[in-house]
Amino acid sequence: KADRAIGGRGLSVRAVFRAGGVEFRGFLATAPGLIVVSFRGSETLLDYLLDINVQRAAPYPGCDDCRAHSGFLDAWRALNASVGSAVLAAVADDPGANLILTGHSLGGALALLAALDLHLVRRIAPTAVYTFGAPRVGNPALARFYAARAAAGQWASWRVVHRHDVVPHLPPHDLLAFWLGRFAHAPREVWYDSSADPHGHTTCAQDDGEDPGCSRGLPFWRLSVKDHYRYLGEAAGDAACVAAAA
């Protein structure tokens, strides 16, 4: 699947990541001067995010006040060793290569946690992190911690949101904060907010992942599940995998 998904792009798949050795979660692919780690989303993410029983935040190691969605942390820990070893091997083979981390939906949350872990534990800073339709990963302290680490490691971080996609609004920022704890996005959002122009976008605040002038300002009744499955004019999610496999 990974080979078909990147066919014609000059990349070769070097490693495939599976949760529990079974469920396909992503891959590492390379080209001269380039290493790409891509994480896929999950068809059950919406149900998972809407279940308040699994939305509790857990302490994030290495940051006293930071807390992350416990489910996202568990998902990353299941992949940590395999992703880390694959990245180390790829960097050793091509030391000057740009390292790009990316993911859609749950995959976006995994890309953010992977960037932190690679930087803090393995002393490897990505060149850039691009997420698409990613949910909130943790509390405001974790968002600030991530932004500070990105600045220290000098990697660009872009969080792309398509129009009224509901997933970037989950877990809720304020609603049920007394029960779940507050969740917040790290900067920097790029909001593709135009229905007429698929390339029309707003570059949001550099230091605020919850810029009220961007998707954060949408009322809840305008949020859309459909918008979660199309990014930059292309199908996203399992629909994209089916298209690539055809």
PDB file of C-alpha atoms in Angstrom:
ATOM      1  CA  LYS A   1       0.000   0.000   0.000  1.00  0.00           C
ATOM      2  CA  ALA A   2       2.766   2.417   0.928  1.00  0.00           C
ATOM      3  CA  ASP A   3       4.625   1.761  -2.347  1.00  0.00           C
ATOM      4  CA  ARG A   4       1.468   2.384  -4.379  1.00  0.00           C
ATOM      5  CA  ALA A   5       0.629   5.527  -2.404  1.00  0.00           C
ATOM      6  CA  ILE A   6       3.959   7.205  -3.254  1.00  0.00           C
ATOM      7  CA  GLY A   7       4.419   5.735  -6.713  1.00  0.00           C
ATOM      8  CA  GLY A   8       5.907   8.195  -9.197  1.00  0.00           C
ATOM      9  CA  ARG A   9       7.190  10.551  -6.507  1.00  0.00           C
ATOM     10  CA  GLY A  10      10.798   9.380  -6.561  1.00  0.00           C
ATOM     11  CA  LEU A  11      10.604   7.891  -3.050  1.00  0.00           C
ATOM     12  CA  SER A  12      11.384   4.334  -1.973  1.00  0.00           C
ATOM     13  CA  VAL A  13       9.744   2.756   1.079  1.00  0.00           C
ATOM     14  CA  ARG A  14      12.334   1.549   3.584  1.00  0.00           C
ATOM     15  CA  ALA A  15      10.188   0.701   6.590  1.00  0.00           C
ATOM     16  CA  VAL A  16       6.519   0.090   7.407  1.00  0.00           C
ATOM     17  CA  PHE A  17       5.121   0.704  10.870  1.00  0.00           C
ATOM     18  CA  ARG A  18       2.384  -1.434  12.379  1.00  0.00           C
ATOM     19  CA  ALA A  19       0.568  -1.152  15.698  1.00  0.00           C
ATOM     20  CA  GLY A  20       0.872  -4.416  17.571  1.00  0.00           C
ATOM     21  CA  GLY A  21       2.617  -5.862  14.528  1.00  0.00           C
ATOM     22  CA  VAL A  22      -0.696  -5.956  12.648  1.00  0.00           C
ATOM     23  CA  GLU A  23      -2.448  -2.647  11.926  1.00  0.00           C
ATOM     24  CA  PHE A  24      -0.710  -0.510   9.288  1.00  0.00           C
ATOM     25  CA  ARG A  25       0.153   2.870  10.850  1.00  0.00           C
ATOM     26  CA  GLY A  26       2.669   4.487   8.512  1.00  0.00           C
ATOM     27  CA  PHE A  27       5.938   4.234   6.649  1.00  0.00           C
ATOM     28  CA  LEU A  28       9.370   5.739   6.154  1.00  0.00           C
ATOM     29  CA  ALA A  29      10.421   6.496   2.590  1.00  0.00           C
ATOM     30  CA  THR A  30      13.580   8.044   1.183  1.00  0.00           C
ATOM     31  CA  ALA A  31      15.016   9.758  -1.849  1.00  0.00           C
ATOM     32  CA  PRO A  32      18.475  11.335  -2.134  1.00  0.00           C
ATOM     33  CA  GLY A  33      18.539  14.179   0.393  1.00  0.00           C
ATOM     34  CA  LEU A  34      15.057  13.409   1.734  1.00  0.00           C
ATOM     35  CA  ILE A  35      13.557  11.231   4.476  1.00  0.00           C
ATOM     36  CA  VAL A  36       9.771  11.183   4.871  1.00  0.00           C
ATOM     37  CA  VAL A  37       7.944   9.619   7.816  1.00  0.00           C
ATOM     38  CA  SER A  38       4.206   9.484   7.170  1.00  0.00           C
ATOM     39  CA  PHE A  39       1.519   8.360   9.614  1.00  0.00           C
ATOM     40  CA  ARG A  40      -1.978   7.379   8.548  1.00  0.00           C
ATOM     41  CA  GLY A  41      -5.198   8.249  10.339  1.00  0.00           C
ATOM     42  CA  SER A  42      -7.916   5.989  11.657  1.00  0.00           C
ATOM     43  CA  GLU A  43     -11.464   5.337  10.476  1.00  0.00           C
ATOM     44  CA  THR A  44     -12.562   5.119  14.110  1.00  0.00           C
ATOM     45  CA  LEU A  45     -10.958   8.387  15.211  1.00  0.00           C
ATOM     46  CA  LEU A  46     -14.191  10.389  15.378  1.00  0.00           C
ATOM     47  CA  ASP A  47     -15.912   7.792  17.553  1.00  0.00           C
ATOM     48  CA  TYR A  48     -12.790   7.632  19.703  1.00  0.00           C
ATOM     49  CA  LEU A  49     -12.571  11.397  20.150  1.00  0.00           C
ATOM     50  CA  LEU A  50     -16.259  11.697  20.989  1.00  0.00           C
ATOM     51  CA  ASP A  51     -16.031   9.053  23.724  1.00  0.00           C
ATOM     52  CA  ILE A  52     -15.333  11.139  26.840  1.00  0.00           C
ATOM     53  CA  ASN A  53     -14.264   8.028  28.720  1.00  0.00           C
ATOM     54  CA  VAL A  54     -11.038   7.810  26.690  1.00  0.00           C
ATOM     55  CA  GLN A  55     -10.268  11.509  26.383  1.00  0.00           C
ATOM     56  CA  ARG A  56      -8.444  11.849  29.685  1.00  0.00           C
ATOM     57  CA  ALA A  57      -5.070  13.565  29.582  1.00  0.00           C
ATOM     58  CA  ALA A  58      -1.976  11.784  30.921  1.00  0.00           C
ATOM     59  CA  PRO A  59       1.343  13.303  32.070  1.00  0.00           C
ATOM     60  CA  TYR A  60       3.851  13.876  29.282  1.00  0.00           C
ATOM     61  CA  PRO A  61       7.403  12.855  30.283  1.00  0.00           C
ATOM     62  CA  GLY A  62      10.022  15.560  30.511  1.00  0.00           C
ATOM     63  CA  CYS A  63       7.592  18.425  31.105  1.00  0.00           C
ATOM     64  CA  ASP A  64       6.120  18.842  34.573  1.00  0.00           C
ATOM     65  CA  ASP A  65       2.938  20.653  33.560  1.00  0.00           C
ATOM     66  CA  CYS A  66       2.389  18.938  30.200  1.00  0.00           C
ATOM     67  CA  ARG A  67      -0.408  16.492  29.622  1.00  0.00           C
ATOM     68  CA  ALA A  68      -1.304  14.617  26.431  1.00  0.00           C
ATOM     69  CA  HIS A  69      -4.343  12.679  25.285  1.00  0.00           C
ATOM     70  CA  SER A  70      -3.752   9.229  26.796  1.00  0.00           C
ATOM     71  CA  GLY A  71      -4.929   7.409  23.662  1.00  0.00           C
ATOM     72  CA  PHE A  72      -2.533   9.321  21.422  1.00  0.00           C
ATOM     73  CA  LEU A  73       0.329   8.675  23.824  1.00  0.00           C
ATOM     74  CA  ASP A  74      -0.442   4.948  23.833  1.00  0.00           C
ATOM     75  CA  ALA A  75      -0.615   4.910  20.025  1.00  0.00           C
ATOM     76  CA  TRP A  76       2.781   6.620  19.784  1.00  0.00           C
ATOM     77  CA  ARG A  77       4.408   4.356  22.377  1.00  0.00           C
ATOM     78  CA  ALA A  78       3.362   1.338  20.304  1.00  0.00           C
ATOM     79  CA  LEU A  79       5.372   2.741  17.375  1.00  0.00           C
ATOM     80  CA  ASN A  80       8.180   4.584  19.149  1.00  0.00           C
ATOM     81  CA  ALA A  81      10.878   1.911  18.936  1.00  0.00           C
ATOM     82  CA  SER A  82      10.281   0.958  15.291  1.00  0.00           C
ATOM     83  CA  VAL A  83      10.015   4.566  14.089  1.00  0.00           C
ATOM     84  CA  GLY A  84      13.072   5.656  16.065  1.00  0.00           C
ATOM     85  CA  SER A  85      15.288   2.862  14.788  1.00  0.00           C
ATOM     86  CA  ALA A  86      14.149   3.382  11.194  1.00  0.00           C
ATOM     87  CA  VAL A  87      14.848   7.129  11.361  1.00  0.00           C
ATOM     88  CA  LEU A  88      18.280   6.576  12.934  1.00  0.00           C
ATOM     89  CA  ALA A  89      19.205   4.134  10.160  1.00  0.00           C
ATOM     90  CA  ALA A  90      17.968   6.469   7.421  1.00  0.00           C
ATOM     91  CA  VAL A  91      19.841   9.457   8.886  1.00  0.00           C
ATOM     92  CA  ALA A  92      23.022   7.392   9.188  1.00  0.00           C
ATOM     93  CA  ASP A  93      22.772   6.502   5.487  1.00  0.00           C
ATOM     94  CA  ASP A  94      22.120  10.103   4.399  1.00  0.00           C
ATOM     95  CA  PRO A  95      23.268  12.455   7.191  1.00  0.00           C
ATOM     96  CA  GLY A  96      22.428  15.697   5.419  1.00  0.00           C
ATOM     97  CA  ALA A  97      18.950  14.682   4.316  1.00  0.00           C
ATOM     98  CA  ASN A  98      15.872  16.739   5.151  1.00  0.00           C
ATOM     99  CA  LEU A  99      13.614  14.857   7.570  1.00  0.00           C
ATOM    100  CA  ILE A 100       9.895  15.487   7.049  1.00  0.00           C
ATOM    101  CA  LEU A 101       7.213  14.178   9.432  1.00  0.00           C
ATOM    102  CA  THR A 102       3.609  14.217   8.284  1.00  0.00           C
ATOM    103  CA  GLY A 103       0.228  12.680   8.956  1.00  0.00           C
ATOM    104  CA  HIS A 104      -3.518  13.059   8.501  1.00  0.00           C
ATOM    105  CA  SER A 105      -6.021  12.882  11.361  1.00  0.00           C
ATOM    106  CA  LEU A 106      -4.653  10.590  14.095  1.00  0.00           C
ATOM    107  CA  GLY A 107      -1.498  10.472  11.981  1.00  0.00           C
ATOM    108  CA  GLY A 108      -1.058  14.203  12.585  1.00  0.00           C
ATOM    109  CA  ALA A 109      -1.102  13.648  16.339  1.00  0.00           C
ATOM    110  CA  LEU A 110       1.486  10.888  15.929  1.00  0.00           C
ATOM    111  CA  ALA A 111       3.698  13.140  13.783  1.00  0.00           C
ATOM    112  CA  LEU A 112       3.748  15.803  16.504  1.00  0.00           C
ATOM    113  CA  LEU A 113       4.603  13.291  19.243  1.00  0.00           C
ATOM    114  CA  ALA A 114       7.226  11.704  16.995  1.00  0.00           C
ATOM    115  CA  ALA A 115       8.894  15.087  16.438  1.00  0.00           C
ATOM    116  CA  LEU A 116       9.122  15.671  20.178  1.00  0.00           C
ATOM    117  CA  ASP A 117      10.481  12.206  20.898  1.00  0.00           C
ATOM    118  CA  LEU A 118      13.051  12.264  18.106  1.00  0.00           C
ATOM    119  CA  HIS A 119      14.303  15.669  19.264  1.00  0.00           C
ATOM    120  CA  LEU A 120      14.317  15.041  23.022  1.00  0.00           C
ATOM    121  CA  VAL A 121      15.403  11.395  23.172  1.00  0.00           C
ATOM    122  CA  ARG A 122      17.255  10.631  19.962  1.00  0.00           C
ATOM    123  CA  ARG A 123      18.702  14.116  19.401  1.00  0.00           C
ATOM    124  CA  ILE A 124      17.356  14.267  15.842  1.00  0.00           C
ATOM    125  CA  ALA A 125      15.433  17.372  14.837  1.00  0.00           C
ATOM    126  CA  PRO A 126      13.096  17.154  11.853  1.00  0.00           C
ATOM    127  CA  THR A 127      13.328  19.724   9.101  1.00  0.00           C
ATOM    128  CA  ALA A 128       9.575  20.223   9.104  1.00  0.00           C
ATOM    129  CA  VAL A 129       6.322  18.780  10.432  1.00  0.00           C
ATOM    130  CA  TYR A 130       3.167  18.960   8.309  1.00  0.00           C
ATOM    131  CA  THR A 131      -0.145  17.760   9.739  1.00  0.00           C
ATOM    132  CA  PHE A 132      -3.535  17.627   8.031  1.00  0.00           C
ATOM    133  CA  GLY A 133      -6.797  17.565   9.961  1.00  0.00           C
ATOM    134  CA  ALA A 134      -5.032  16.742  13.223  1.00  0.00           C
ATOM    135  CA  PRO A 135      -6.863  16.740  16.564  1.00  0.00           C
ATOM    136  CA  ARG A 136      -5.648  18.563  19.659  1.00  0.00           C
ATOM    137  CA  VAL A 137      -2.901  16.433  21.184  1.00  0.00           C
ATOM    138  CA  GLY A 138      -2.591  17.816  24.707  1.00  0.00           C
ATOM    139  CA  ASN A 139      -3.043  20.710  27.090  1.00  0.00           C
ATOM    140  CA  PRO A 140      -1.867  24.321  26.596  1.00  0.00           C
ATOM    141  CA  ALA A 141       1.397  23.571  28.430  1.00  0.00           C
ATOM    142  CA  LEU A 142       2.195  20.784  25.948  1.00  0.00           C
ATOM    143  CA  ALA A 143       1.357  23.099  23.030  1.00  0.00           C
ATOM    144  CA  ARG A 144       3.796  25.686  24.407  1.00  0.00           C
ATOM    145  CA  PHE A 145       6.414  23.001  25.102  1.00  0.00           C
ATOM    146  CA  TYR A 146       6.165  21.715  21.534  1.00  0.00           C
ATOM    147  CA  ALA A 147       6.441  25.231  20.099  1.00  0.00           C
ATOM    148  CA  ALA A 148       9.532  25.901  22.238  1.00  0.00           C
ATOM    149  CA  ARG A 149      11.172  22.637  21.172  1.00  0.00           C
ATOM    150  CA  ALA A 150      10.422  23.391  17.509  1.00  0.00           C
ATOM    151  CA  ALA A 151      12.057  26.788  17.917  1.00  0.00           C
ATOM    152  CA  ALA A 152      15.078  25.256  19.661  1.00  0.00           C
ATOM    153  CA  GLY A 153      15.399  22.504  17.049  1.00  0.00           C
ATOM    154  CA  GLN A 154      14.709  24.986  14.255  1.00  0.00           C
ATOM    155  CA  TRP A 155      12.037  22.956  12.521  1.00  0.00           C
ATOM    156  CA  ALA A 156       9.019  24.403  10.741  1.00  0.00           C
ATOM    157  CA  SER A 157       5.637  23.174  11.942  1.00  0.00           C
ATOM    158  CA  TRP A 158       2.502  23.629   9.867  1.00  0.00           C
ATOM    159  CA  ARG A 159      -0.964  22.446  10.890  1.00  0.00           C
ATOM    160  CA  VAL A 160      -3.242  22.413   7.845  1.00  0.00           C
ATOM    161  CA  VAL A 161      -7.023  22.620   8.308  1.00  0.00           C
ATOM    162  CA  HIS A 162      -9.507  22.183   5.462  1.00  0.00           C
ATOM    163  CA  ARG A 163     -12.476  24.491   5.752  1.00  0.00           C
ATOM    164  CA  HIS A 164     -14.890  23.257   8.472  1.00  0.00           C
ATOM    165  CA  ASP A 165     -13.166  19.964   9.318  1.00  0.00           C
ATOM    166  CA  VAL A 166     -14.518  18.864  12.701  1.00  0.00           C
ATOM    167  CA  VAL A 167     -11.486  16.854  13.893  1.00  0.00           C
ATOM    168  CA  PRO A 168      -9.182  19.842  14.623  1.00  0.00           C
ATOM    169  CA  HIS A 169     -11.884  21.005  17.073  1.00  0.00           C
ATOM    170  CA  LEU A 170     -11.567  17.794  19.107  1.00  0.00           C
ATOM    171  CA  PRO A 171     -11.038  17.118  21.938  1.00  0.00           C
ATOM    172  CA  PRO A 172     -12.906  20.308  22.892  1.00  0.00           C
ATOM    173  CA  HIS A 173     -10.815  23.324  23.880  1.00  0.00           C
ATOM    174  CA  ASP A 174     -13.038  24.473  26.742  1.00  0.00           C
ATOM    175  CA  LEU A 175     -16.144  22.291  26.812  1.00  0.00           C
ATOM    176  CA  LEU A 176     -15.945  19.668  29.588  1.00  0.00           C
ATOM    177  CA  ALA A 177     -12.552  21.041  30.638  1.00  0.00           C
ATOM    178  CA  PHE A 178     -13.468  20.348  34.269  1.00  0.00           C
ATOM    179  CA  TRP A 179     -13.747  16.635  33.360  1.00  0.00           C
ATOM    180  CA  LEU A 180     -11.162  16.121  30.646  1.00  0.00           C
ATOM    181  CA  GLY A 181      -8.722  18.959  31.207  1.00  0.00           C
ATOM    182  CA  ARG A 182      -8.189  21.663  28.581  1.00  0.00           C
ATOM    183  CA  PHE A 183      -6.760  20.775  25.191  1.00  0.00           C
ATOM    184  CA  ALA A 184      -4.992  23.194  22.838  1.00  0.00           C
ATOM    185  CA  HIS A 185      -3.253  23.210  19.469  1.00  0.00           C
ATOM    186  CA  ALA A 186       0.360  24.196  18.933  1.00  0.00           C
ATOM    187  CA  PRO A 187       1.016  26.771  16.198  1.00  0.00           C
ATOM    188  CA  ARG A 188       1.110  27.293  13.289  1.00  0.00           C
ATOM    189  CA  GLU A 189      -2.197  26.787  11.525  1.00  0.00           C
ATOM    190  CA  VAL A 190      -2.763  27.194   7.792  1.00  0.00           C
ATOM    191  CA  TRP A 191      -6.502  27.352   7.169  1.00  0.00           C
ATOM    192  CA  TYR A 192      -7.779  26.504   3.698  1.00  0.00           C
ATOM    193  CA  ASP A 193     -11.018  28.371   4.193  1.00  0.00           C
ATOM    194  CA  SER A 194     -12.279  28.891   0.634  1.00  0.00           C
ATOM    195  CA  SER A 195     -14.853  26.669  -1.048  1.00  0.00           C
ATOM    196  CA  ALA A 196     -14.297  28.369  -4.415  1.00  0.00           C
ATOM    197  CA  ASP A 197     -10.491  28.221  -4.506  1.00  0.00           C
ATOM    198  CA  PRO A 198      -8.857  24.987  -3.233  1.00  0.00           C
ATOM    199  CA  HIS A 199      -5.585  26.887  -2.880  1.00  0.00           C
ATOM    200  CA  GLY A 200      -7.042  29.886  -1.040  1.00  0.00           C
ATOM    201  CA  HIS A 201      -5.797  29.935   2.537  1.00  0.00           C
ATOM    202  CA  THR A 202      -5.049  32.016   5.607  1.00  0.00           C
ATOM    203  CA  THR A 203      -1.720  31.755   7.438  1.00  0.00           C
ATOM    204  CA  CYS A 204      -2.689  32.077  11.087  1.00  0.00           C
ATOM    205  CA  ALA A 205      -0.941  33.517  14.144  1.00  0.00           C
ATOM    206  CA  GLN A 206       2.682  32.460  14.536  1.00  0.00           C
ATOM    207  CA  ASP A 207       2.518  32.155  18.321  1.00  0.00           C
ATOM    208  CA  ASP A 208      -1.076  31.021  18.926  1.00  0.00           C
ATOM    209  CA  GLY A 209      -2.359  27.617  17.841  1.00  0.00           C
ATOM    210  CA  GLU A 210      -5.879  28.686  18.803  1.00  0.00           C
ATOM    211  CA  ASP A 211      -6.037  31.847  16.664  1.00  0.00           C
ATOM    212  CA  PRO A 212      -9.698  33.000  16.874  1.00  0.00           C
ATOM    213  CA  GLY A 213      -9.352  34.543  13.422  1.00  0.00           C
ATOM    214  CA  CYS A 214      -8.867  31.110  11.873  1.00  0.00           C
ATOM    215  CA  SER A 215     -10.739  27.789  12.161  1.00  0.00           C
ATOM    216  CA  ARG A 216     -10.954  28.191  15.941  1.00  0.00           C
ATOM    217  CA  GLY A 217     -13.545  30.922  15.341  1.00  0.00           C
ATOM    218  CA  LEU A 218     -16.027  28.593  13.622  1.00  0.00           C
ATOM    219  CA  PRO A 219     -19.282  27.897  15.526  1.00  0.00           C
ATOM    220  CA  PHE A 220     -19.798  24.202  16.257  1.00  0.00           C
ATOM    221  CA  TRP A 221     -22.903  23.927  14.056  1.00  0.00           C
ATOM    222  CA  ARG A 222     -20.799  24.709  10.971  1.00  0.00           C
ATOM    223  CA  LEU A 223     -18.293  21.893  11.537  1.00  0.00           C
ATOM    224  CA  SER A 224     -18.133  19.109   8.962  1.00  0.00           C
ATOM    225  CA  VAL A 225     -17.097  15.457   8.907  1.00  0.00           C
ATOM    226  CA  LYS A 226     -16.987  15.559   5.088  1.00  0.00           C
ATOM    227  CA  ASP A 227     -14.290  18.251   5.098  1.00  0.00           C
ATOM    228  CA  HIS A 228     -12.033  15.914   7.089  1.00  0.00           C
ATOM    229  CA  TYR A 229     -11.669  13.583   4.121  1.00  0.00           C
ATOM    230  CA  ARG A 230     -10.437  16.028   1.503  1.00  0.00           C
ATOM    231  CA  TYR A 231      -7.210  18.043   1.715  1.00  0.00           C
ATOM    232  CA  LEU A 232      -5.489  20.206  -0.895  1.00  0.00           C
ATOM    233  CA  GLY A 233      -7.931  18.956  -3.505  1.00  0.00           C
ATOM    234  CA  GLU A 234      -7.109  15.288  -2.818  1.00  0.00           C
ATOM    235  CA  ALA A 235      -8.983  12.523  -1.029  1.00  0.00           C
ATOM    236  CA  ALA A 236      -7.688  11.852   2.493  1.00  0.00           C
ATOM    237  CA  GLY A 237      -8.155   8.946   4.857  1.00  0.00           C
ATOM    238  CA  ASP A 238      -9.009   5.417   3.719  1.00  0.00           C
ATOM    239  CA  ALA A 239     -10.569   6.790   0.518  1.00  0.00           C
ATOM    240  CA  ALA A 240      -7.113   7.939  -0.533  1.00  0.00           C
ATOM    241  CA  CYS A 241      -5.635   4.493   0.185  1.00  0.00           C
ATOM    242  CA  VAL A 242      -8.306   2.832  -1.956  1.00  0.00           C
ATOM    243  CA  ALA A 243      -7.663   5.299  -4.790  1.00  0.00           C
ATOM    244  CA  ALA A 244      -3.914   4.678  -4.635  1.00  0.00           C
ATOM    245  CA  ALA A 245      -4.403   0.921  -4.639  1.00  0.00           C
ATOM    246  CA  ALA A 246      -6.745   0.954  -7.652  1.00  0.00           C
TER     247      ALA A 246
END
